[in-house]
Short mmCIF file of N, CA and C in Angstrom, two decimals:
data_model
loop_
_atom_site.label_atom_id
_atom_site.label_comp_id
_atom_site.label_asym_id
_atom_site.label_seq_id
_atom_site.Cartn_x
_atom_site.Cartn_y
_atom_site.Cartn_z
N MET N 26 0.84 -1.18 0.00
CA MET N 26 0.00 0.00 0.00
C MET N 26 0.89 1.24 0.00
N ILE N 27 0.51 2.23 -0.81
CA ILE N 27 1.24 3.48 -0.89
C ILE N 27 0.83 4.36 0.29
N PRO N 28 1.80 4.89 1.06
CA PRO N 28 1.43 5.75 2.18
C PRO N 28 0.79 7.04 1.69
N ILE N 29 -0.12 7.60 2.48
CA ILE N 29 -0.77 8.85 2.11
C ILE N 29 0.23 9.98 2.25
N ARG N 30 0.48 10.67 1.14
CA ARG N 30 1.33 11.84 1.14
C ARG N 30 0.53 12.95 0.48
N LEU N 31 0.57 14.13 1.05
CA LEU N 31 -0.27 15.23 0.57
C LEU N 31 0.56 16.42 0.17
N LEU N 32 0.02 17.23 -0.71
CA LEU N 32 0.68 18.47 -1.12
C LEU N 32 0.44 19.56 -0.10
N ALA N 33 1.41 20.42 0.05
CA ALA N 33 1.26 21.57 0.93
C ALA N 33 0.28 22.56 0.32
N ASP N 34 -0.37 23.34 1.15
CA ASP N 34 -1.27 24.39 0.69
C ASP N 34 -0.42 25.53 0.16
N THR N 35 -0.57 25.85 -1.12
CA THR N 35 0.22 26.90 -1.74
C THR N 35 -0.60 28.16 -1.99
N SER N 36 -1.70 28.31 -1.29
CA SER N 36 -2.63 29.41 -1.58
C SER N 36 -2.04 30.79 -1.30
N THR N 37 -1.02 30.88 -0.48
CA THR N 37 -0.45 32.20 -0.18
C THR N 37 0.73 32.54 -1.08
N GLU N 38 1.15 31.63 -1.93
CA GLU N 38 2.26 31.91 -2.84
C GLU N 38 1.77 32.77 -4.00
N PRO N 39 2.66 33.61 -4.56
CA PRO N 39 2.24 34.47 -5.67
C PRO N 39 1.92 33.67 -6.92
N ILE N 40 1.00 34.19 -7.72
CA ILE N 40 0.67 33.59 -9.00
C ILE N 40 1.62 34.18 -10.02
N LEU N 41 2.43 33.35 -10.65
CA LEU N 41 3.40 33.81 -11.63
C LEU N 41 2.92 33.47 -13.03
N PRO N 42 3.05 34.40 -13.98
CA PRO N 42 2.64 34.11 -15.36
C PRO N 42 3.36 32.88 -15.90
N GLY N 43 2.62 32.06 -16.63
CA GLY N 43 3.21 30.90 -17.27
C GLY N 43 3.42 29.69 -16.39
N THR N 44 2.90 29.70 -15.17
CA THR N 44 3.05 28.54 -14.29
C THR N 44 1.69 28.00 -13.90
N ALA N 45 1.65 26.75 -13.54
CA ALA N 45 0.41 26.16 -13.04
C ALA N 45 0.30 26.49 -11.57
N VAL N 46 -0.91 26.74 -11.12
CA VAL N 46 -1.17 26.99 -9.71
C VAL N 46 -1.99 25.82 -9.20
N LEU N 47 -1.56 25.26 -8.10
CA LEU N 47 -2.22 24.09 -7.56
C LEU N 47 -2.51 24.31 -6.10
N ARG N 48 -3.69 23.93 -5.69
CA ARG N 48 -4.03 23.92 -4.28
C ARG N 48 -4.72 22.60 -4.01
N MET N 49 -4.25 21.90 -3.02
CA MET N 49 -4.82 20.59 -2.75
C MET N 49 -5.15 20.47 -1.28
N GLU N 50 -6.23 19.78 -0.99
CA GLU N 50 -6.64 19.55 0.38
C GLU N 50 -5.46 18.99 1.17
N THR N 51 -5.26 19.50 2.38
CA THR N 51 -4.08 19.11 3.13
C THR N 51 -4.39 18.22 4.33
N THR N 52 -5.55 17.62 4.35
CA THR N 52 -5.88 16.68 5.41
C THR N 52 -6.13 15.31 4.80
N PRO N 53 -5.89 14.23 5.54
CA PRO N 53 -6.10 12.91 4.98
C PRO N 53 -7.57 12.49 4.90
N LYS N 54 -8.50 13.32 5.37
CA LYS N 54 -9.91 12.94 5.37
C LYS N 54 -10.46 12.75 3.97
N ARG N 55 -10.06 13.58 3.03
CA ARG N 55 -10.52 13.54 1.65
C ARG N 55 -12.04 13.59 1.58
N THR N 56 -12.62 14.56 2.27
CA THR N 56 -14.06 14.78 2.19
C THR N 56 -14.32 15.85 1.15
N GLY N 57 -15.56 16.06 0.82
CA GLY N 57 -15.91 17.07 -0.17
C GLY N 57 -15.80 16.51 -1.58
N THR N 58 -16.23 17.30 -2.53
CA THR N 58 -16.24 16.87 -3.92
C THR N 58 -14.84 16.78 -4.51
N PHE N 59 -13.98 17.77 -4.23
CA PHE N 59 -12.67 17.85 -4.87
C PHE N 59 -11.53 17.66 -3.88
N ASP N 60 -10.47 17.02 -4.38
CA ASP N 60 -9.23 16.88 -3.62
C ASP N 60 -8.30 18.05 -3.89
N GLY N 61 -8.53 18.77 -4.94
CA GLY N 61 -7.66 19.89 -5.29
C GLY N 61 -8.23 20.70 -6.42
N ALA N 62 -7.47 21.72 -6.80
CA ALA N 62 -7.84 22.58 -7.91
C ALA N 62 -6.58 22.94 -8.67
N TRP N 63 -6.71 23.10 -9.96
CA TRP N 63 -5.56 23.40 -10.82
C TRP N 63 -5.93 24.52 -11.76
N TRP N 64 -5.03 25.51 -11.89
CA TRP N 64 -5.26 26.64 -12.78
C TRP N 64 -4.15 26.69 -13.81
N PRO N 65 -4.31 25.97 -14.93
CA PRO N 65 -3.29 26.04 -15.98
C PRO N 65 -3.29 27.42 -16.61
N ARG N 66 -2.16 27.84 -17.15
CA ARG N 66 -2.04 29.18 -17.71
C ARG N 66 -2.29 29.22 -19.21
N SER N 67 -2.43 28.06 -19.85
CA SER N 67 -2.77 28.00 -21.27
C SER N 67 -3.46 26.67 -21.53
N ARG N 68 -3.90 26.47 -22.75
CA ARG N 68 -4.54 25.21 -23.13
C ARG N 68 -3.56 24.29 -23.86
N ASN N 69 -2.27 24.58 -23.75
CA ASN N 69 -1.24 23.71 -24.30
C ASN N 69 -0.97 22.63 -23.27
N LEU N 70 -1.54 21.46 -23.48
CA LEU N 70 -1.52 20.41 -22.47
C LEU N 70 -0.12 20.00 -22.04
N GLU N 71 0.75 19.73 -22.99
CA GLU N 71 2.07 19.22 -22.62
C GLU N 71 2.84 20.22 -21.76
N SER N 72 2.79 21.49 -22.11
CA SER N 72 3.54 22.49 -21.32
C SER N 72 2.95 22.67 -19.93
N GLN N 73 1.67 22.48 -19.77
CA GLN N 73 1.01 22.69 -18.49
C GLN N 73 0.96 21.42 -17.63
N LEU N 74 0.57 20.31 -18.22
CA LEU N 74 0.34 19.10 -17.45
C LEU N 74 1.64 18.42 -17.00
N SER N 75 2.69 18.50 -17.77
CA SER N 75 3.95 17.85 -17.40
C SER N 75 4.45 18.32 -16.04
N GLY N 76 4.48 19.63 -15.82
CA GLY N 76 4.93 20.17 -14.54
C GLY N 76 4.03 19.77 -13.40
N LEU N 77 2.73 19.80 -13.62
CA LEU N 77 1.78 19.41 -12.58
C LEU N 77 1.97 17.95 -12.20
N LEU N 78 2.06 17.08 -13.20
CA LEU N 78 2.22 15.65 -12.90
C LEU N 78 3.55 15.36 -12.21
N ALA N 79 4.60 16.09 -12.56
CA ALA N 79 5.88 15.90 -11.87
C ALA N 79 5.75 16.29 -10.40
N ALA N 80 5.06 17.40 -10.13
CA ALA N 80 4.87 17.83 -8.73
C ALA N 80 4.00 16.84 -7.96
N LEU N 81 2.95 16.35 -8.59
CA LEU N 81 2.09 15.36 -7.93
C LEU N 81 2.83 14.05 -7.69
N THR N 82 3.63 13.62 -8.65
CA THR N 82 4.40 12.39 -8.50
C THR N 82 5.39 12.51 -7.34
N ALA N 83 6.02 13.67 -7.20
CA ALA N 83 6.97 13.88 -6.11
C ALA N 83 6.30 13.75 -4.75
N ARG N 84 5.05 14.15 -4.63
CA ARG N 84 4.34 14.11 -3.35
C ARG N 84 3.48 12.87 -3.15
N LEU N 85 2.91 12.35 -4.25
CA LEU N 85 1.94 11.26 -4.12
C LEU N 85 2.47 9.91 -4.56
N GLY N 86 3.60 9.91 -5.22
CA GLY N 86 4.14 8.67 -5.78
C GLY N 86 3.73 8.52 -7.23
N PRO N 87 4.08 7.41 -7.85
CA PRO N 87 3.80 7.21 -9.27
C PRO N 87 2.31 7.31 -9.61
N LEU N 88 2.04 7.97 -10.70
CA LEU N 88 0.67 8.14 -11.19
C LEU N 88 0.45 7.21 -12.38
N ALA N 89 -0.74 6.67 -12.50
CA ALA N 89 -1.05 5.74 -13.57
C ALA N 89 -1.76 6.42 -14.75
N ARG N 90 -2.70 7.31 -14.44
CA ARG N 90 -3.50 7.91 -15.52
C ARG N 90 -4.10 9.23 -15.09
N VAL N 91 -4.53 9.97 -16.10
CA VAL N 91 -5.20 11.26 -15.91
C VAL N 91 -6.40 11.28 -16.83
N GLY N 92 -7.54 11.71 -16.32
CA GLY N 92 -8.74 11.86 -17.13
C GLY N 92 -9.02 13.33 -17.36
N LEU N 93 -9.15 13.72 -18.62
CA LEU N 93 -9.37 15.12 -18.99
C LEU N 93 -10.50 15.26 -20.00
N ASP N 94 -11.03 16.48 -20.10
CA ASP N 94 -12.06 16.81 -21.07
C ASP N 94 -11.40 17.12 -22.41
N ALA N 95 -11.78 16.40 -23.45
CA ALA N 95 -11.17 16.55 -24.77
C ALA N 95 -11.35 17.94 -25.36
N GLY N 96 -12.46 18.61 -25.06
CA GLY N 96 -12.72 19.91 -25.63
C GLY N 96 -11.96 21.06 -24.99
N ALA N 97 -11.27 20.80 -23.89
CA ALA N 97 -10.61 21.87 -23.15
C ALA N 97 -9.16 22.10 -23.54
N TRP N 98 -8.60 21.27 -24.42
CA TRP N 98 -7.16 21.32 -24.69
C TRP N 98 -6.88 21.41 -26.18
N ASP N 99 -5.73 22.01 -26.53
CA ASP N 99 -5.35 22.17 -27.93
C ASP N 99 -4.97 20.85 -28.58
N GLU N 100 -4.32 19.97 -27.85
CA GLU N 100 -3.92 18.67 -28.38
C GLU N 100 -4.36 17.58 -27.42
N ARG N 101 -4.39 16.32 -27.90
CA ARG N 101 -4.89 15.22 -27.08
C ARG N 101 -3.95 14.01 -27.16
N PRO N 102 -2.77 14.09 -26.54
CA PRO N 102 -1.88 12.93 -26.58
C PRO N 102 -2.46 11.78 -25.76
N ALA N 103 -2.05 10.57 -26.09
CA ALA N 103 -2.52 9.39 -25.37
C ALA N 103 -1.76 9.17 -24.08
N GLN N 104 -0.58 9.80 -23.96
CA GLN N 104 0.23 9.62 -22.76
C GLN N 104 1.27 10.72 -22.65
N LEU N 105 1.82 10.87 -21.47
CA LEU N 105 2.96 11.75 -21.21
C LEU N 105 3.95 10.93 -20.38
N VAL N 106 5.23 11.22 -20.54
CA VAL N 106 6.25 10.58 -19.73
C VAL N 106 6.65 11.55 -18.63
N VAL N 107 6.52 11.11 -17.38
CA VAL N 107 6.83 11.93 -16.21
C VAL N 107 7.83 11.17 -15.36
N ASP N 108 8.98 11.77 -15.15
CA ASP N 108 10.04 11.13 -14.35
C ASP N 108 10.33 9.71 -14.82
N GLY N 109 10.37 9.53 -16.14
CA GLY N 109 10.70 8.23 -16.71
C GLY N 109 9.56 7.22 -16.72
N ARG N 110 8.39 7.61 -16.24
CA ARG N 110 7.23 6.70 -16.22
C ARG N 110 6.15 7.24 -17.15
N THR N 111 5.49 6.34 -17.84
CA THR N 111 4.40 6.73 -18.73
C THR N 111 3.11 6.90 -17.94
N VAL N 112 2.46 8.04 -18.13
CA VAL N 112 1.16 8.32 -17.53
C VAL N 112 0.14 8.36 -18.67
N ARG N 113 -0.83 7.47 -18.62
CA ARG N 113 -1.86 7.39 -19.65
C ARG N 113 -2.85 8.55 -19.49
N ILE N 114 -3.31 9.09 -20.61
CA ILE N 114 -4.30 10.16 -20.58
C ILE N 114 -5.58 9.64 -21.21
N ASP N 115 -6.66 9.68 -20.43
CA ASP N 115 -7.98 9.27 -20.91
C ASP N 115 -8.75 10.53 -21.27
N TRP N 116 -9.38 10.51 -22.43
CA TRP N 116 -10.13 11.68 -22.91
C TRP N 116 -11.62 11.39 -22.93
N SER N 117 -12.40 12.39 -22.53
CA SER N 117 -13.86 12.29 -22.62
C SER N 117 -14.40 13.63 -23.08
N ALA N 118 -15.62 13.65 -23.48
CA ALA N 118 -16.24 14.88 -23.98
C ALA N 118 -17.30 15.38 -23.00
N VAL N 119 -16.98 15.34 -21.71
CA VAL N 119 -17.98 15.68 -20.71
C VAL N 119 -18.12 17.19 -20.48
N GLY N 120 -17.07 17.96 -20.72
CA GLY N 120 -17.15 19.41 -20.56
C GLY N 120 -17.46 19.85 -19.15
N ASP N 121 -16.87 19.17 -18.15
CA ASP N 121 -17.26 19.46 -16.77
C ASP N 121 -16.20 20.17 -15.93
N ASP N 122 -15.14 20.67 -16.55
CA ASP N 122 -14.10 21.43 -15.83
C ASP N 122 -13.49 20.64 -14.68
N THR N 123 -13.26 19.35 -14.90
CA THR N 123 -12.63 18.53 -13.88
C THR N 123 -11.48 17.71 -14.48
N MET N 124 -10.64 17.19 -13.59
CA MET N 124 -9.56 16.30 -13.97
C MET N 124 -9.49 15.22 -12.89
N ILE N 125 -9.34 13.98 -13.31
CA ILE N 125 -9.18 12.87 -12.37
C ILE N 125 -7.77 12.31 -12.53
N VAL N 126 -7.04 12.25 -11.43
CA VAL N 126 -5.69 11.69 -11.41
C VAL N 126 -5.76 10.37 -10.65
N THR N 127 -5.21 9.32 -11.24
CA THR N 127 -5.24 8.00 -10.61
C THR N 127 -3.83 7.58 -10.22
N ARG N 128 -3.70 7.20 -8.96
CA ARG N 128 -2.45 6.66 -8.43
C ARG N 128 -2.73 5.20 -8.12
N GLY N 129 -1.88 4.31 -8.62
CA GLY N 129 -2.13 2.89 -8.41
C GLY N 129 -3.34 2.45 -9.24
N ASP N 130 -4.04 1.46 -8.75
CA ASP N 130 -5.18 0.94 -9.51
C ASP N 130 -6.48 1.67 -9.20
N GLN N 131 -6.65 2.15 -7.94
CA GLN N 131 -7.95 2.68 -7.59
C GLN N 131 -7.93 3.93 -6.74
N ASP N 132 -6.80 4.54 -6.53
CA ASP N 132 -6.73 5.74 -5.71
C ASP N 132 -6.88 6.96 -6.61
N HIS N 133 -8.05 7.58 -6.56
CA HIS N 133 -8.39 8.68 -7.46
C HIS N 133 -8.38 10.01 -6.72
N PHE N 134 -7.89 11.05 -7.40
CA PHE N 134 -7.91 12.41 -6.89
C PHE N 134 -8.68 13.25 -7.90
N MET N 135 -9.70 13.96 -7.44
CA MET N 135 -10.53 14.78 -8.32
C MET N 135 -10.13 16.24 -8.16
N PHE N 136 -9.86 16.90 -9.30
CA PHE N 136 -9.45 18.30 -9.32
C PHE N 136 -10.44 19.14 -10.10
N LEU N 137 -10.72 20.32 -9.59
CA LEU N 137 -11.41 21.35 -10.36
C LEU N 137 -10.35 21.96 -11.27
N VAL N 138 -10.68 22.18 -12.54
CA VAL N 138 -9.76 22.83 -13.47
C VAL N 138 -10.29 24.22 -13.77
N ILE N 139 -9.51 25.22 -13.38
CA ILE N 139 -9.89 26.62 -13.60
C ILE N 139 -9.50 27.02 -15.02
N PRO N 140 -10.40 27.60 -15.81
CA PRO N 140 -10.04 28.00 -17.16
C PRO N 140 -8.86 28.99 -17.17
N PRO N 141 -7.94 28.84 -18.12
CA PRO N 141 -6.74 29.67 -18.15
C PRO N 141 -6.99 31.18 -18.17
N GLN N 142 -8.04 31.63 -18.79
CA GLN N 142 -8.28 33.07 -18.93
C GLN N 142 -8.92 33.71 -17.71
N THR N 143 -9.14 32.96 -16.65
CA THR N 143 -9.81 33.46 -15.46
C THR N 143 -8.96 34.51 -14.74
N ALA N 144 -9.60 35.57 -14.27
CA ALA N 144 -8.92 36.60 -13.49
C ALA N 144 -8.36 35.98 -12.21
N PRO N 145 -7.18 36.42 -11.76
CA PRO N 145 -6.56 35.83 -10.57
C PRO N 145 -7.46 35.80 -9.33
N SER N 146 -8.19 36.86 -9.06
CA SER N 146 -9.03 36.87 -7.85
C SER N 146 -10.13 35.83 -7.94
N ARG N 147 -10.70 35.65 -9.11
CA ARG N 147 -11.75 34.64 -9.29
C ARG N 147 -11.17 33.23 -9.24
N ALA N 148 -10.00 33.06 -9.83
CA ALA N 148 -9.35 31.74 -9.80
C ALA N 148 -9.05 31.34 -8.36
N ARG N 149 -8.49 32.25 -7.58
CA ARG N 149 -8.18 31.94 -6.18
C ARG N 149 -9.44 31.61 -5.39
N ALA N 150 -10.52 32.35 -5.63
CA ALA N 150 -11.77 32.09 -4.92
C ALA N 150 -12.31 30.70 -5.27
N ALA N 151 -12.26 30.34 -6.56
CA ALA N 151 -12.74 29.03 -6.99
C ALA N 151 -11.88 27.91 -6.40
N MET N 152 -10.57 28.11 -6.38
CA MET N 152 -9.68 27.10 -5.82
C MET N 152 -9.94 26.90 -4.33
N ALA N 153 -10.11 28.01 -3.62
CA ALA N 153 -10.36 27.92 -2.17
C ALA N 153 -11.69 27.21 -1.90
N MET N 154 -12.71 27.50 -2.67
CA MET N 154 -14.01 26.86 -2.48
C MET N 154 -13.93 25.37 -2.79
N ALA N 155 -13.19 25.02 -3.84
CA ALA N 155 -13.12 23.61 -4.25
C ALA N 155 -12.49 22.72 -3.19
N VAL N 156 -11.50 23.22 -2.45
CA VAL N 156 -10.78 22.36 -1.52
C VAL N 156 -11.32 22.40 -0.10
N ARG N 157 -12.38 23.15 0.14
CA ARG N 157 -12.98 23.12 1.48
C ARG N 157 -13.53 21.73 1.76
N GLY N 158 -13.28 21.24 2.94
CA GLY N 158 -13.72 19.90 3.32
C GLY N 158 -15.22 19.72 3.27
N ASP N 159 -15.98 20.81 3.46
CA ASP N 159 -17.44 20.71 3.46
C ASP N 159 -18.04 21.05 2.10
N ASN N 160 -17.21 21.21 1.07
CA ASN N 160 -17.73 21.53 -0.25
C ASN N 160 -18.28 20.28 -0.93
N HIS N 161 -19.52 20.37 -1.38
CA HIS N 161 -20.12 19.29 -2.15
C HIS N 161 -20.69 19.81 -3.46
N ALA N 162 -20.26 21.02 -3.85
CA ALA N 162 -20.75 21.64 -5.08
C ALA N 162 -20.01 21.08 -6.29
N SER N 163 -20.69 21.08 -7.42
CA SER N 163 -20.08 20.65 -8.68
C SER N 163 -19.14 21.74 -9.19
N ALA N 164 -18.33 21.39 -10.16
CA ALA N 164 -17.43 22.37 -10.77
C ALA N 164 -18.24 23.53 -11.34
N GLU N 165 -19.32 23.23 -12.02
CA GLU N 165 -20.16 24.27 -12.62
C GLU N 165 -20.66 25.26 -11.56
N ARG N 166 -21.10 24.75 -10.43
CA ARG N 166 -21.61 25.62 -9.36
C ARG N 166 -20.49 26.44 -8.73
N ILE N 167 -19.32 25.84 -8.55
CA ILE N 167 -18.20 26.59 -7.98
C ILE N 167 -17.79 27.73 -8.91
N LEU N 168 -17.66 27.42 -10.19
CA LEU N 168 -17.25 28.47 -11.14
C LEU N 168 -18.30 29.58 -11.21
N ALA N 169 -19.56 29.23 -11.21
CA ALA N 169 -20.61 30.25 -11.24
C ALA N 169 -20.60 31.09 -9.97
N ALA N 170 -20.44 30.45 -8.81
CA ALA N 170 -20.46 31.15 -7.53
C ALA N 170 -19.28 32.11 -7.37
N THR N 171 -18.18 31.83 -8.05
CA THR N 171 -16.99 32.67 -7.92
C THR N 171 -16.82 33.63 -9.09
N GLY N 172 -17.82 33.69 -9.96
CA GLY N 172 -17.81 34.68 -11.04
C GLY N 172 -17.03 34.28 -12.28
N VAL N 173 -16.65 33.01 -12.39
CA VAL N 173 -16.00 32.55 -13.62
C VAL N 173 -17.12 32.36 -14.64
N THR N 174 -17.03 33.10 -15.72
CA THR N 174 -18.12 33.14 -16.70
C THR N 174 -17.89 32.18 -17.85
N PRO N 175 -18.93 31.88 -18.60
CA PRO N 175 -18.74 31.05 -19.81
C PRO N 175 -17.72 31.67 -20.78
N ALA N 176 -17.60 32.99 -20.81
CA ALA N 176 -16.59 33.61 -21.67
C ALA N 176 -15.18 33.22 -21.23
N ASP N 177 -14.94 33.15 -19.92
CA ASP N 177 -13.63 32.70 -19.43
C ASP N 177 -13.36 31.27 -19.88
N GLN N 178 -14.39 30.46 -19.89
CA GLN N 178 -14.25 29.05 -20.19
C GLN N 178 -14.05 28.78 -21.67
N THR N 179 -14.53 29.67 -22.55
CA THR N 179 -14.46 29.37 -23.99
C THR N 179 -13.61 30.33 -24.78
N ARG N 180 -13.19 31.46 -24.23
CA ARG N 180 -12.47 32.49 -24.98
C ARG N 180 -11.26 31.90 -25.72
N GLU N 181 -10.41 31.18 -25.02
CA GLU N 181 -9.20 30.66 -25.65
C GLU N 181 -9.51 29.53 -26.60
N ARG N 182 -10.51 28.73 -26.30
CA ARG N 182 -10.87 27.63 -27.20
C ARG N 182 -11.28 28.15 -28.57
N ARG N 183 -11.98 29.28 -28.59
CA ARG N 183 -12.45 29.82 -29.87
C ARG N 183 -11.42 30.70 -30.53
N GLY N 184 -10.35 31.08 -29.80
CA GLY N 184 -9.34 31.95 -30.37
C GLY N 184 -9.79 33.40 -30.42
N ALA N 185 -10.68 33.80 -29.54
CA ALA N 185 -11.18 35.18 -29.51
C ALA N 185 -10.08 36.13 -29.05
N PRO N 186 -10.24 37.43 -29.28
CA PRO N 186 -9.24 38.39 -28.83
C PRO N 186 -8.98 38.23 -27.34
N GLY N 187 -7.73 38.41 -26.96
CA GLY N 187 -7.35 38.30 -25.57
C GLY N 187 -6.86 36.92 -25.20
N SER N 188 -6.88 35.98 -26.16
CA SER N 188 -6.42 34.63 -25.83
C SER N 188 -4.95 34.49 -26.10
#
C-alpha cells in the first residue's frame, strides 16, 4: 500500500505568469467533492500538465493515468512521460471542468480545473471553495459562484481576442 502523502497548501504563494497553480486539500480525510484545484495558464496540455504531474508524483508517488475533457485542450496525446514513467491520458467529452488523477489501480484524486483566462481573484476564490472539506458543489456551481463566466471558459478555445 502506498502511504498517504499530501501536497502543501500553496494558496499564499504568488501567482506567476506561465506557471500552473495548484491547491490541494491538506488533510487525509478527503471529504468534499474535490481533492484539489488546478489553474493552468494556457490550453497547451504538454507544457502545463507535465509540470503538474511531476509535482504530484513527487508528493503522491507514481501516477497511472489522468482523465481530462477533450474539448478543453489544444492537443490530445494518449500519454505523457513523467520522471521516466508513462502516464496514460484518458479523454472524454464531458465538458465538466474537472480532472481525475489516478495513483495505483484505484486511488483517485478529483481536481477542479480553472479556465486559463480566469482573473486571478476569481481563480483563487474558486480554488479555495473547491478544496474546502465541506464543499459538495459541482465544478459548474463553484465556477458560477466565484464569477467565472462562460466567456472565461471558452475564450481561448475559440481563439477570440485576448487569448
